[in-house]
mmCIF file with all atom_site columns, C-alpha atoms in Angstrom:
data_model
loop_
_atom_site.group_PDB
_atom_site.id
_atom_site.type_symbol
_atom_site.label_atom_id
_atom_site.label_alt_id
_atom_site.label_comp_id
_atom_site.label_asym_id
_atom_site.label_entity_id
_atom_site.label_seq_id
_atom_site.pdbx_PDB_ins_code
_atom_site.Cartn_x
_atom_site.Cartn_y
_atom_site.Cartn_z
_atom_site.occupancy
_atom_site.B_iso_or_equiv
_atom_site.pdbx_formal_charge
_atom_site.auth_seq_id
_atom_site.auth_comp_id
_atom_site.auth_asym_id
_atom_site.auth_atom_id
_atom_site.pdbx_PDB_model_num
ATOM 1   C CA . MET A 1 1   ? 34.692 -40.479 13.510 1.00 96.00 ? 163 MET A CA 1
ATOM 2   C CA . LYS A 1 2   ? 37.183 -38.328 16.258 1.00 97.00 ? 164 LYS A CA 1
ATOM 3   C CA . ILE A 1 3   ? 39.162 -39.896 17.603 1.00 98.00 ? 165 ILE A CA 1
ATOM 4   C CA . ASN A 1 4   ? 42.280 -37.190 19.805 1.00 99.00 ? 166 ASN A CA 1
ATOM 5   C CA . VAL A 1 5   ? 44.639 -38.090 21.980 1.00 99.00 ? 167 VAL A CA 1
ATOM 6   C CA . ILE A 1 6   ? 46.000 -35.585 24.800 1.00 98.00 ? 168 ILE A CA 1
ATOM 7   C CA . ASN A 1 7   ? 49.102 -36.215 26.994 1.00 98.00 ? 169 ASN A CA 1
ATOM 8   C CA . GLN A 1 8   ? 49.083 -35.133 30.029 1.00 97.00 ? 170 GLN A CA 1
ATOM 9   C CA . GLN A 1 9   ? 52.937 -36.689 31.154 1.00 97.00 ? 171 GLN A CA 1
ATOM 10  C CA . ASP A 1 10  ? 56.481 -36.563 29.797 1.00 94.00 ? 172 ASP A CA 1
ATOM 11  C CA . LEU A 1 11  ? 57.788 -39.677 31.631 1.00 94.00 ? 173 LEU A CA 1
ATOM 12  C CA . ARG A 1 12  ? 57.268 -42.321 28.204 1.00 95.00 ? 174 ARG A CA 1
ATOM 13  C CA . GLU A 1 13  ? 57.325 -40.935 24.207 1.00 95.00 ? 175 GLU A CA 1
ATOM 14  C CA . ILE A 1 14  ? 53.577 -41.958 23.046 1.00 95.00 ? 176 ILE A CA 1
ATOM 15  C CA . ASP A 1 15  ? 52.902 -42.064 19.287 1.00 97.00 ? 177 ASP A CA 1
ATOM 16  C CA . THR A 1 16  ? 50.183 -40.242 19.242 1.00 97.00 ? 178 THR A CA 1
ATOM 17  C CA . LYS A 1 17  ? 49.458 -41.301 14.812 1.00 98.00 ? 179 LYS A CA 1
ATOM 18  C CA . LYS A 1 18  ? 49.846 -44.964 16.339 1.00 97.00 ? 180 LYS A CA 1
ATOM 19  C CA . ILE A 1 19  ? 46.649 -44.773 19.023 1.00 98.00 ? 181 ILE A CA 1
ATOM 20  C CA . LYS A 1 20  ? 44.677 -43.270 16.337 1.00 98.00 ? 182 LYS A CA 1
ATOM 21  C CA . ASP A 1 21  ? 45.423 -45.256 13.736 1.00 97.00 ? 183 ASP A CA 1
ATOM 22  C CA . ILE A 1 22  ? 44.410 -48.809 15.873 1.00 98.00 ? 184 ILE A CA 1
ATOM 23  C CA . ALA A 1 23  ? 41.476 -47.110 17.457 1.00 98.00 ? 185 ALA A CA 1
ATOM 24  C CA . LYS A 1 24  ? 40.111 -46.180 14.130 1.00 98.00 ? 186 LYS A CA 1
ATOM 25  C CA . LYS A 1 25  ? 40.940 -49.766 12.991 1.00 97.00 ? 187 LYS A CA 1
ATOM 26  C CA . LEU A 1 26  ? 39.064 -51.187 15.793 1.00 98.00 ? 188 LEU A CA 1
ATOM 27  C CA . LEU A 1 27  ? 35.874 -49.219 16.212 1.00 98.00 ? 189 LEU A CA 1
ATOM 28  C CA . LEU A 1 28  ? 35.261 -49.261 12.331 1.00 97.00 ? 190 LEU A CA 1
ATOM 29  C CA . ASN A 1 29  ? 35.363 -53.565 12.913 1.00 97.00 ? 191 ASN A CA 1
ATOM 30  C CA . GLU A 1 30  ? 33.140 -53.608 16.039 1.00 97.00 ? 192 GLU A CA 1
ATOM 31  C CA . ILE A 1 31  ? 30.511 -50.155 15.409 1.00 96.00 ? 193 ILE A CA 1
ATOM 32  C CA . GLY A 1 32  ? 31.320 -48.657 12.092 1.00 93.00 ? 194 GLY A CA 1
ATOM 33  C CA . GLN A 1 33  ? 31.869 -45.526 9.908  1.00 91.00 ? 195 GLN A CA 1
ATOM 34  C CA . GLY A 1 34  ? 30.102 -43.417 12.299 1.00 91.00 ? 196 GLY A CA 1
ATOM 35  C CA . ASN A 1 35  ? 29.913 -39.253 12.786 1.00 95.00 ? 197 ASN A CA 1
ATOM 36  C CA . PHE A 1 36  ? 30.979 -39.499 17.044 1.00 97.00 ? 198 PHE A CA 1
ATOM 37  C CA . GLU A 1 37  ? 34.230 -38.552 19.385 1.00 98.00 ? 199 GLU A CA 1
ATOM 38  C CA . LEU A 1 38  ? 36.305 -40.697 21.359 1.00 98.00 ? 200 LEU A CA 1
ATOM 39  C CA . ASN A 1 39  ? 37.955 -38.864 23.867 1.00 99.00 ? 201 ASN A CA 1
ATOM 40  C CA . ILE A 1 40  ? 41.586 -41.020 24.774 1.00 99.00 ? 202 ILE A CA 1
ATOM 41  C CA . LEU A 1 41  ? 44.021 -39.169 27.418 1.00 99.00 ? 203 LEU A CA 1
ATOM 42  C CA . ILE A 1 42  ? 47.663 -40.548 28.344 1.00 99.00 ? 204 ILE A CA 1
ATOM 43  C CA . THR A 1 43  ? 48.640 -39.188 32.022 1.00 98.00 ? 205 THR A CA 1
ATOM 44  C CA . ASP A 1 44  ? 50.520 -41.084 35.223 1.00 98.00 ? 206 ASP A CA 1
ATOM 45  C CA . ASP A 1 45  ? 49.390 -42.550 38.278 1.00 98.00 ? 207 ASP A CA 1
ATOM 46  C CA . LYS A 1 46  ? 48.527 -39.028 40.010 1.00 96.00 ? 208 LYS A CA 1
ATOM 47  C CA . SER A 1 47  ? 46.341 -38.410 38.061 1.00 96.00 ? 209 SER A CA 1
ATOM 48  C CA . ILE A 1 48  ? 44.207 -41.364 37.206 1.00 98.00 ? 210 ILE A CA 1
ATOM 49  C CA . SER A 1 49  ? 43.588 -41.974 40.876 1.00 96.00 ? 211 SER A CA 1
ATOM 50  C CA . GLU A 1 50  ? 41.956 -38.668 41.036 1.00 94.00 ? 212 GLU A CA 1
ATOM 51  C CA . PHE A 1 51  ? 39.827 -40.288 38.362 1.00 93.00 ? 213 PHE A CA 1
ATOM 52  C CA . ASN A 1 52  ? 39.781 -43.129 40.201 1.00 92.00 ? 214 ASN A CA 1
ATOM 53  C CA . LYS A 1 53  ? 37.517 -41.432 43.185 1.00 90.00 ? 215 LYS A CA 1
ATOM 54  C CA . TYR A 1 54  ? 34.549 -41.461 40.617 1.00 86.00 ? 216 TYR A CA 1
ATOM 55  C CA . ARG A 1 55  ? 35.078 -45.737 41.600 1.00 87.00 ? 217 ARG A CA 1
ATOM 56  C CA . GLY A 1 56  ? 35.010 -44.986 45.285 1.00 89.00 ? 218 GLY A CA 1
ATOM 57  C CA . LYS A 1 57  ? 38.985 -46.101 44.854 1.00 92.00 ? 219 LYS A CA 1
ATOM 58  C CA . SER A 1 58  ? 42.010 -43.610 45.939 1.00 88.00 ? 220 SER A CA 1
ATOM 59  C CA . THR A 1 59  ? 44.906 -45.620 44.005 1.00 93.00 ? 221 THR A CA 1
ATOM 60  C CA . PRO A 1 60  ? 46.247 -45.958 40.679 1.00 96.00 ? 222 PRO A CA 1
ATOM 61  C CA . THR A 1 61  ? 45.269 -48.212 37.813 1.00 96.00 ? 223 THR A CA 1
ATOM 62  C CA . ASP A 1 62  ? 46.852 -49.111 34.769 1.00 98.00 ? 224 ASP A CA 1
ATOM 63  C CA . VAL A 1 63  ? 43.240 -47.575 32.647 1.00 98.00 ? 225 VAL A CA 1
ATOM 64  C CA . LEU A 1 64  ? 39.741 -46.217 33.111 1.00 97.00 ? 226 LEU A CA 1
ATOM 65  C CA . SER A 1 65  ? 36.944 -46.561 30.099 1.00 97.00 ? 227 SER A CA 1
ATOM 66  C CA . PHE A 1 66  ? 33.401 -44.107 30.715 1.00 96.00 ? 228 PHE A CA 1
ATOM 67  C CA . SER A 1 67  ? 31.231 -44.671 27.930 1.00 96.00 ? 229 SER A CA 1
ATOM 68  C CA . TYR A 1 68  ? 28.288 -42.604 26.970 1.00 97.00 ? 230 TYR A CA 1
ATOM 69  C CA . GLY A 1 69  ? 26.794 -44.730 24.180 1.00 96.00 ? 231 GLY A CA 1
ATOM 70  C CA . LEU A 1 70  ? 27.809 -45.318 21.343 1.00 95.00 ? 232 LEU A CA 1
ATOM 71  C CA . ASN A 1 71  ? 24.866 -42.744 19.868 1.00 94.00 ? 233 ASN A CA 1
ATOM 72  C CA . GLU A 1 72  ? 25.989 -39.935 21.698 1.00 96.00 ? 234 GLU A CA 1
ATOM 73  C CA . PRO A 1 73  ? 28.476 -37.513 20.027 1.00 96.00 ? 235 PRO A CA 1
ATOM 74  C CA . VAL A 1 74  ? 30.701 -38.840 22.064 1.00 97.00 ? 236 VAL A CA 1
ATOM 75  C CA . ILE A 1 75  ? 31.164 -42.062 22.727 1.00 98.00 ? 237 ILE A CA 1
ATOM 76  C CA . GLY A 1 76  ? 33.974 -42.477 25.759 1.00 98.00 ? 238 GLY A CA 1
ATOM 77  C CA . ASP A 1 77  ? 36.608 -41.230 27.586 1.00 98.00 ? 239 ASP A CA 1
ATOM 78  C CA . ILE A 1 78  ? 39.976 -43.515 27.917 1.00 99.00 ? 240 ILE A CA 1
ATOM 79  C CA . VAL A 1 79  ? 42.336 -42.826 30.788 1.00 98.00 ? 241 VAL A CA 1
ATOM 80  C CA . ILE A 1 80  ? 46.042 -44.176 30.121 1.00 99.00 ? 242 ILE A CA 1
ATOM 81  C CA . SER A 1 81  ? 48.353 -44.587 32.884 1.00 98.00 ? 243 SER A CA 1
ATOM 82  C CA . VAL A 1 82  ? 51.592 -45.101 31.873 1.00 98.00 ? 244 VAL A CA 1
ATOM 83  C CA . GLU A 1 83  ? 53.672 -45.389 35.278 1.00 98.00 ? 245 GLU A CA 1
ATOM 84  C CA . SER A 1 84  ? 50.945 -48.410 36.107 1.00 98.00 ? 246 SER A CA 1
ATOM 85  C CA . ILE A 1 85  ? 51.631 -49.922 32.369 1.00 98.00 ? 247 ILE A CA 1
ATOM 86  C CA . GLU A 1 86  ? 55.583 -49.397 32.955 1.00 97.00 ? 248 GLU A CA 1
ATOM 87  C CA . LYS A 1 87  ? 54.900 -51.193 36.425 1.00 97.00 ? 249 LYS A CA 1
ATOM 88  C CA . GLN A 1 88  ? 53.211 -54.111 35.080 1.00 97.00 ? 250 GLN A CA 1
ATOM 89  C CA . ALA A 1 89  ? 54.629 -54.662 31.977 1.00 97.00 ? 251 ALA A CA 1
ATOM 90  C CA . PRO A 1 90  ? 57.646 -56.782 33.376 1.00 97.00 ? 252 PRO A CA 1
ATOM 91  C CA . ASP A 1 91  ? 54.853 -59.274 34.879 1.00 96.00 ? 253 ASP A CA 1
ATOM 92  C CA . PHE A 1 92  ? 53.233 -60.315 31.651 1.00 94.00 ? 254 PHE A CA 1
ATOM 93  C CA . GLY A 1 93  ? 56.498 -60.527 29.359 1.00 93.00 ? 255 GLY A CA 1
ATOM 94  C CA . ASN A 1 94  ? 55.750 -58.270 27.314 1.00 94.00 ? 256 ASN A CA 1
ATOM 95  C CA . SER A 1 95  ? 57.255 -54.585 26.378 1.00 95.00 ? 257 SER A CA 1
ATOM 96  C CA . PHE A 1 96  ? 56.348 -51.065 27.433 1.00 97.00 ? 258 PHE A CA 1
ATOM 97  C CA . GLU A 1 97  ? 54.779 -49.470 23.851 1.00 96.00 ? 259 GLU A CA 1
ATOM 98  C CA . GLU A 1 98  ? 53.170 -54.085 23.816 1.00 96.00 ? 260 GLU A CA 1
ATOM 99  C CA . GLU A 1 99  ? 51.213 -53.538 26.969 1.00 97.00 ? 261 GLU A CA 1
ATOM 100 C CA . PHE A 1 100 ? 50.023 -49.477 26.556 1.00 98.00 ? 262 PHE A CA 1
ATOM 101 C CA . TYR A 1 101 ? 48.980 -50.952 23.676 1.00 98.00 ? 263 TYR A CA 1
ATOM 102 C CA . TYR A 1 102 ? 46.742 -54.317 25.022 1.00 98.00 ? 264 TYR A CA 1
ATOM 103 C CA . ILE A 1 103 ? 45.407 -51.885 27.494 1.00 98.00 ? 265 ILE A CA 1
ATOM 104 C CA . LEU A 1 104 ? 44.170 -48.717 25.157 1.00 99.00 ? 266 LEU A CA 1
ATOM 105 C CA . ILE A 1 105 ? 42.454 -51.956 23.148 1.00 99.00 ? 267 ILE A CA 1
ATOM 106 C CA . HIS A 1 106 ? 40.777 -53.151 26.899 1.00 98.00 ? 268 HIS A CA 1
ATOM 107 C CA . GLY A 1 107 ? 39.806 -49.740 26.969 1.00 98.00 ? 269 GLY A CA 1
ATOM 108 C CA . LEU A 1 108 ? 38.679 -49.489 23.669 1.00 99.00 ? 270 LEU A CA 1
ATOM 109 C CA . LEU A 1 109 ? 36.557 -52.490 23.390 1.00 99.00 ? 271 LEU A CA 1
ATOM 110 C CA . HIS A 1 110 ? 35.500 -51.026 27.665 1.00 98.00 ? 272 HIS A CA 1
ATOM 111 C CA . ILE A 1 111 ? 34.092 -47.908 25.051 1.00 98.00 ? 273 ILE A CA 1
ATOM 112 C CA . VAL A 1 112 ? 31.647 -50.627 22.807 1.00 97.00 ? 274 VAL A CA 1
ATOM 113 C CA . GLY A 1 113 ? 30.227 -52.979 25.118 1.00 96.00 ? 275 GLY A CA 1
ATOM 114 C CA . TYR A 1 114 ? 32.150 -55.163 25.925 1.00 96.00 ? 276 TYR A CA 1
ATOM 115 C CA . ASP A 1 115 ? 32.393 -56.384 30.057 1.00 94.00 ? 277 ASP A CA 1
ATOM 116 C CA . HIS A 1 116 ? 34.554 -57.852 32.981 1.00 93.00 ? 278 HIS A CA 1
ATOM 117 C CA . GLU A 1 117 ? 32.691 -57.224 35.605 1.00 88.00 ? 279 GLU A CA 1
ATOM 118 C CA . ASN A 1 118 ? 29.803 -58.748 35.400 1.00 88.00 ? 280 ASN A CA 1
ATOM 119 C CA . SER A 1 119 ? 29.696 -62.489 34.718 1.00 92.00 ? 281 SER A CA 1
ATOM 120 C CA . GLU A 1 120 ? 33.061 -65.434 34.099 1.00 94.00 ? 282 GLU A CA 1
ATOM 121 C CA . GLU A 1 121 ? 31.533 -65.638 30.033 1.00 95.00 ? 283 GLU A CA 1
ATOM 122 C CA . ASP A 1 122 ? 31.374 -61.963 29.400 1.00 92.00 ? 284 ASP A CA 1
ATOM 123 C CA . ALA A 1 123 ? 35.064 -61.509 30.700 1.00 94.00 ? 285 ALA A CA 1
ATOM 124 C CA . LYS A 1 124 ? 35.458 -64.577 29.141 1.00 96.00 ? 286 LYS A CA 1
ATOM 125 C CA . LYS A 1 125 ? 34.466 -62.838 25.528 1.00 97.00 ? 287 LYS A CA 1
ATOM 126 C CA . MET A 1 126 ? 35.921 -59.746 26.575 1.00 97.00 ? 288 MET A CA 1
ATOM 127 C CA . PHE A 1 127 ? 40.038 -61.047 27.090 1.00 97.00 ? 289 PHE A CA 1
ATOM 128 C CA . GLU A 1 128 ? 39.431 -63.351 23.882 1.00 97.00 ? 290 GLU A CA 1
ATOM 129 C CA . VAL A 1 129 ? 38.535 -60.214 21.383 1.00 98.00 ? 291 VAL A CA 1
ATOM 130 C CA . GLN A 1 130 ? 40.833 -58.335 23.057 1.00 97.00 ? 292 GLN A CA 1
ATOM 131 C CA . ASP A 1 131 ? 43.927 -61.055 22.457 1.00 96.00 ? 293 ASP A CA 1
ATOM 132 C CA . GLN A 1 132 ? 42.828 -60.964 19.498 1.00 97.00 ? 294 GLN A CA 1
ATOM 133 C CA . TYR A 1 133 ? 42.907 -57.550 18.198 1.00 97.00 ? 295 TYR A CA 1
ATOM 134 C CA . PHE A 1 134 ? 46.530 -57.374 20.447 1.00 97.00 ? 296 PHE A CA 1
ATOM 135 C CA . HIS A 1 135 ? 47.732 -59.925 17.621 1.00 95.00 ? 297 HIS A CA 1
ATOM 136 C CA . GLN A 1 136 ? 46.128 -58.797 15.214 1.00 95.00 ? 298 GLN A CA 1
ATOM 137 C CA . LEU A 1 137 ? 47.205 -54.887 15.415 1.00 95.00 ? 299 LEU A CA 1
ATOM 138 C CA . ILE A 1 138 ? 49.762 -55.425 17.200 1.00 92.00 ? 300 ILE A CA 1
ATOM 139 C CA . LYS A 1 139 ? 52.182 -58.293 18.896 1.00 77.00 ? 301 LYS A CA 1
ATOM 140 C CA . ASP A 1 140 ? 52.155 -59.949 14.950 1.00 69.00 ? 302 ASP A CA 1
ATOM 141 C CA . ARG A 1 141 ? 52.633 -57.014 13.187 1.00 53.00 ? 303 ARG A CA 1
ATOM 142 C CA . ARG A 1 142 ? 56.393 -56.525 14.097 1.00 47.00 ? 304 ARG A CA 1
ATOM 143 C CA . ARG A 1 143 ? 57.761 -59.777 12.931 1.00 36.00 ? 305 ARG A CA 1
#
């Protein structure tokens, strides 16, 4: 398992080691050890808007996940906008760091097959799992 983190922004300090650690723990738990790569791009609103055009949208978003299949050499790409996260963190009562890792977990869950757009049941399951990982890997560990 190889996690590549590409930081294309200078708006916020990013802990690439922590990103890799969280990704590895979640992926090990969800799909086990494997010979695959995952790319995580940290960027700004302008850049993520360009990627969002593939979804037919011209606005920024916090995270995009492109899953290529768990049997592929590269299982997916995740794009995260620090600008969007910075704007929305207060709305959820999170610090920037908490919101960043919450959104990272969200993107990782999409890569391993979770979805929240198909049904309410799927959405409920995905957000429950996301909350569990957040508390296991981020929130409860900070105490």
